[in-house]
Coordinates of C-alpha atoms in Angstrom, one line a residue:
Chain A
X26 CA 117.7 111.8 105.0
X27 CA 117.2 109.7 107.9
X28 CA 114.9 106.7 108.1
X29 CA 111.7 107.2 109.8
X30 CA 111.5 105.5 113.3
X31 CA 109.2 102.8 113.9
X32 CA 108.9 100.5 117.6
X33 CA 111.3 97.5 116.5
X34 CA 108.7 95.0 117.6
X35 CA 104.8 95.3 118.8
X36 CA 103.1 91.9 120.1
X37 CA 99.3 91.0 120.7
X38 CA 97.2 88.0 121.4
X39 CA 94.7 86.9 118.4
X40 CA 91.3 88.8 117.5
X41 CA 93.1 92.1 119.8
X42 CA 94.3 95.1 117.9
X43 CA 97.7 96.7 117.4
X44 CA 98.6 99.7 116.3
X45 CA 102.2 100.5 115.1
X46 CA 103.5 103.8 114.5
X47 CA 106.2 105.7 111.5
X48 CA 107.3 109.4 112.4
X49 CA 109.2 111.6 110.2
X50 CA 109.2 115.1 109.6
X51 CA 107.1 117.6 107.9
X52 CA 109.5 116.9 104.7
X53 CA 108.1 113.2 104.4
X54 CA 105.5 111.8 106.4
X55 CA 103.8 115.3 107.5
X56 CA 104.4 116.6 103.8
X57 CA 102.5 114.6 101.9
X58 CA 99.4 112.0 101.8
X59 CA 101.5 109.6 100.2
X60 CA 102.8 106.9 103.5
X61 CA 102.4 103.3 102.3
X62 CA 102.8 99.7 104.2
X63 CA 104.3 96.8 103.6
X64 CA 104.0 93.5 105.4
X65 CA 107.0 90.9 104.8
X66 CA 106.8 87.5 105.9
X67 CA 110.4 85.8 106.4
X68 CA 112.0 85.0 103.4
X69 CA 109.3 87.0 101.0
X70 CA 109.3 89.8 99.2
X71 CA 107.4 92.7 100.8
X72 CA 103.0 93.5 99.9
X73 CA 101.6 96.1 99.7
X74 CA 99.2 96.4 102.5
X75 CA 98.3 100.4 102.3
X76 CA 98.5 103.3 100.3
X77 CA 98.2 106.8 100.8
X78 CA 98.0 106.9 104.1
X79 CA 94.9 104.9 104.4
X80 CA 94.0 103.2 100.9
X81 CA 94.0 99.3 100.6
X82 CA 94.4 97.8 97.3
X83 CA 91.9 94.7 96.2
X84 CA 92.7 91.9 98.5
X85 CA 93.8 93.5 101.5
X86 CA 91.3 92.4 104.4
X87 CA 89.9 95.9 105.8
X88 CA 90.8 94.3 109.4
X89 CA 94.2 96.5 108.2
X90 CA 94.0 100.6 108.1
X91 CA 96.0 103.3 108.0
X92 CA 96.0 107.0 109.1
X93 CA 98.1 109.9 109.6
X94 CA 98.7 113.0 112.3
X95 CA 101.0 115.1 111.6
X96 CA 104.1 113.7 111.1
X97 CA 103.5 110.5 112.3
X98 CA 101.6 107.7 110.5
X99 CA 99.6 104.8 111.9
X100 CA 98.9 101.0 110.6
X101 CA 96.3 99.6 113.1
X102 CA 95.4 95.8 113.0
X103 CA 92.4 94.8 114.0
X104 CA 91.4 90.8 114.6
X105 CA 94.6 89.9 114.8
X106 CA 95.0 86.7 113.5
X107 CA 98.1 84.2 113.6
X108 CA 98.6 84.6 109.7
X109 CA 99.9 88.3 110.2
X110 CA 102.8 87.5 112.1
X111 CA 105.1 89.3 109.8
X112 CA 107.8 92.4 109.7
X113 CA 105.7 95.7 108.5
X114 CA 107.8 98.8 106.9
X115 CA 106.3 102.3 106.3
X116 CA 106.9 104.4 103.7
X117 CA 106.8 107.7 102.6
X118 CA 107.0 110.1 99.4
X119 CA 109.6 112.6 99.5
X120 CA 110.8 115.3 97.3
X121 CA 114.7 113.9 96.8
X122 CA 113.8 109.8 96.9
X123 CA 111.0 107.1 99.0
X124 CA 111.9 106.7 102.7
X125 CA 111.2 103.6 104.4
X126 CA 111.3 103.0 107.9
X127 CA 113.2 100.6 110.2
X128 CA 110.8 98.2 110.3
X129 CA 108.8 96.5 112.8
X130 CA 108.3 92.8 113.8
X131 CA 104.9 91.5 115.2
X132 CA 104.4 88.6 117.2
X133 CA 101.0 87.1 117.5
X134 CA 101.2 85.6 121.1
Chain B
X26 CA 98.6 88.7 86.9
X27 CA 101.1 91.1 87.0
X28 CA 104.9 89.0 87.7
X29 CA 108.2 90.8 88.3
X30 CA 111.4 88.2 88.2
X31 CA 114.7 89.2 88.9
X32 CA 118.0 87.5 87.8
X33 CA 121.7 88.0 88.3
X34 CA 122.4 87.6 91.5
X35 CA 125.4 85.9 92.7
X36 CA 129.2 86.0 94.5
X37 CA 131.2 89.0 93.8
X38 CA 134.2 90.4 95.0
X39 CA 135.1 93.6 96.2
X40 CA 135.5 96.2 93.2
X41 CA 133.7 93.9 90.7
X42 CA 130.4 94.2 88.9
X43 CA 127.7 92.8 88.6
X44 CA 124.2 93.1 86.3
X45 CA 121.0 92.5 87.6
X46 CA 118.0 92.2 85.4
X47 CA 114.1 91.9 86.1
X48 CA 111.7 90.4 83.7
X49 CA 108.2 92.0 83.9
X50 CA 104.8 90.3 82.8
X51 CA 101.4 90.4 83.2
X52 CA 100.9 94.6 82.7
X53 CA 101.8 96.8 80.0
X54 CA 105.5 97.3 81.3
X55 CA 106.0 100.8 79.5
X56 CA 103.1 102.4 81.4
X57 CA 105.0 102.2 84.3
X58 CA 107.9 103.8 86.9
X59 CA 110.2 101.1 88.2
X60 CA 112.4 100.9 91.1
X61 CA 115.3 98.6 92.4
X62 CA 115.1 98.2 96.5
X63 CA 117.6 96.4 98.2
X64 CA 117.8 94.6 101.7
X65 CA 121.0 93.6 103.5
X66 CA 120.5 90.8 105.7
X67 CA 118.6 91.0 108.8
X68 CA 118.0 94.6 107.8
X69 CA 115.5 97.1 106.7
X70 CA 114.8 98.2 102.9
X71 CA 116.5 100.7 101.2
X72 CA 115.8 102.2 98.1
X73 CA 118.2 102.1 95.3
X74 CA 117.5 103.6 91.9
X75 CA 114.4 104.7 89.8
X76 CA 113.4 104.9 86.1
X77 CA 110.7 106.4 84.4
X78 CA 108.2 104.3 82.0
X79 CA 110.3 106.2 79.3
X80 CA 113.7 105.6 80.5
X81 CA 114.4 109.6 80.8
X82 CA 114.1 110.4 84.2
X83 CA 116.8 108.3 86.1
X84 CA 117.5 108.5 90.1
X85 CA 119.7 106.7 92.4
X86 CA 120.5 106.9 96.1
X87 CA 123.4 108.6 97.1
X88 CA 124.7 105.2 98.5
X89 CA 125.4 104.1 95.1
X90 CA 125.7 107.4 92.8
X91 CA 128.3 107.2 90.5
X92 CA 128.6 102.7 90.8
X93 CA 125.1 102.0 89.8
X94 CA 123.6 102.8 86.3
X95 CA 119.7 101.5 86.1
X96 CA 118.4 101.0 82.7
X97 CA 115.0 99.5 80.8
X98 CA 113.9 97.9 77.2
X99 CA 110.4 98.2 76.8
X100 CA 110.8 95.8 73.7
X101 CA 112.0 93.0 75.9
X102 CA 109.5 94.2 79.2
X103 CA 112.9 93.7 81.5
X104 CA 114.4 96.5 83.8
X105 CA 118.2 96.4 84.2
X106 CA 120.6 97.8 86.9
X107 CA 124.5 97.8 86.5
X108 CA 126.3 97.6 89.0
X109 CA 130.2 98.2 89.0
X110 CA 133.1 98.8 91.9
X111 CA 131.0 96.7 94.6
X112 CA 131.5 96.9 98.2
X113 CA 130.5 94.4 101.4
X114 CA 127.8 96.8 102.1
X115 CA 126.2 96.5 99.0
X116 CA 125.4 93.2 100.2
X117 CA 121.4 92.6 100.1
X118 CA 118.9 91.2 98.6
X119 CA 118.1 93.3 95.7
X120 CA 114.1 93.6 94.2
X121 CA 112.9 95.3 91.6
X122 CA 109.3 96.9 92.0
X123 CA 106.6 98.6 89.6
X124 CA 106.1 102.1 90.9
X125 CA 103.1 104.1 90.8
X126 CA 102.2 107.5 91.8
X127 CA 103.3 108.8 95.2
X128 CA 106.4 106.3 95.7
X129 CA 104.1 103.4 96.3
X130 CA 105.5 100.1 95.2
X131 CA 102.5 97.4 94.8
X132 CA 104.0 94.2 93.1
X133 CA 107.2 93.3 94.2
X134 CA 109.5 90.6 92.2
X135 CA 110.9 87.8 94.7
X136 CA 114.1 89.1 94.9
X137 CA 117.8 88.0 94.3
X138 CA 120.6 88.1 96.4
X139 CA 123.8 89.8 95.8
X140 CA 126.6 88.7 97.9
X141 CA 130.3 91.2 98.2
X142 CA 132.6 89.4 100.0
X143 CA 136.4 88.5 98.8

């Protein structure tokens, strides 16, 4: 299984949104409800920011969200703020083992 | 609050082993799936192995099938992974992770780097 693809780096200014984007196939991403993100700040381990495709768990700020079409998923930022200047990984269910994707490195400008 | 520590970590040479453990507190540890993900530096993460609350459902990635047994003692809350005939590429940062339903990994321990290199 290949890793899903995700845009090595997005960038924005603060309080503008970003949206950064997983594809797989319909045996991952498109198969199930079950795509999850992580944020990772340099030398941390990686949070859990979203699950199933659009939940956040208690203490996530709802400026984060998540969707899904098809077979690609979608973590949108909103209010971007300096503090989430971070590397983000999606993740998806699959039927053999978890997939994650390449990752992706914002910069808040 | 839920804390996941790993241990073990360290300098190995090619061919040799190594065990990693992860002590768990803060939940009741035999509720739950864990998982071992690994980093290699500067990279993305990679899933490595899986174990179920019971211990009886065991996977692992095919990147380490065969080199890698994963393991758990409910009595002590700790998760284990074994991890024999190295190479450079296992190289990484290696974390263990409480599982819940649908692959979703929400706490994370802080990691501990495994270093392959003669």
């Amino acid at each position: 299984q290949s890793a899903l693809t995700q845009p090595a780096s997005v960038s924005g200014s603060p309080g503008q949104s970003i949206t950064i984007s997983c594809t797989g196939t319909s045996s991952d991403v498109g198969g199930y409800n079950y795509v999850s993100w992580y944020q990772q700040h340099p030398g941390k381990a990686p949070k859990l920011m979203i699950y199933e495709v659009s939940n956040r768990p208690s203490g996530v700020p709802d400026r984060f969200s998540g969707s899904k079409s098809g077979n690609t998923a979608s973590l949108t930022i909103s209010g971007l703020q300096a503090e989430d200047e971070a590397d983000y990984y999606c993740s998806s269910y699959t039927s053999s083992s978890p997939l994650f994707g390449g990752g992706t490195k914002l910069t808040v400008l | 609050q839920v804390q996941l520590v790993e241990s073990g970590g360290g300098l190995v040479k090619p061919g040799g082993s190594l065990r990693l453990s992860c002590a768990a507190s803060g939940f009741t540890f035999s509720d739950y799936y864990m998982s071992w993900i690994r980093q290699a530096p500067g990279k993305g993460l990679e899933w490595v192995s899986y174990i179920s609350s019971s211990g009886s459902t065991i996977y692992y990635a095919d990147s380490v099938k065969g080199r890698f047994t994963i393991s758990r003692d409910n009595a002590k809350n700790s998760l284990y992974l074994q991890m024999n005939s190295l190479r450079a590429e296992d190289t990484a940062v290696y974390y263990c992770a409480r599982e819940i339903v649908g692959a979703v990994f929400d706490y994370w321990g802080q990691g501990t780097l495994v270093t392959v290199s003669s």
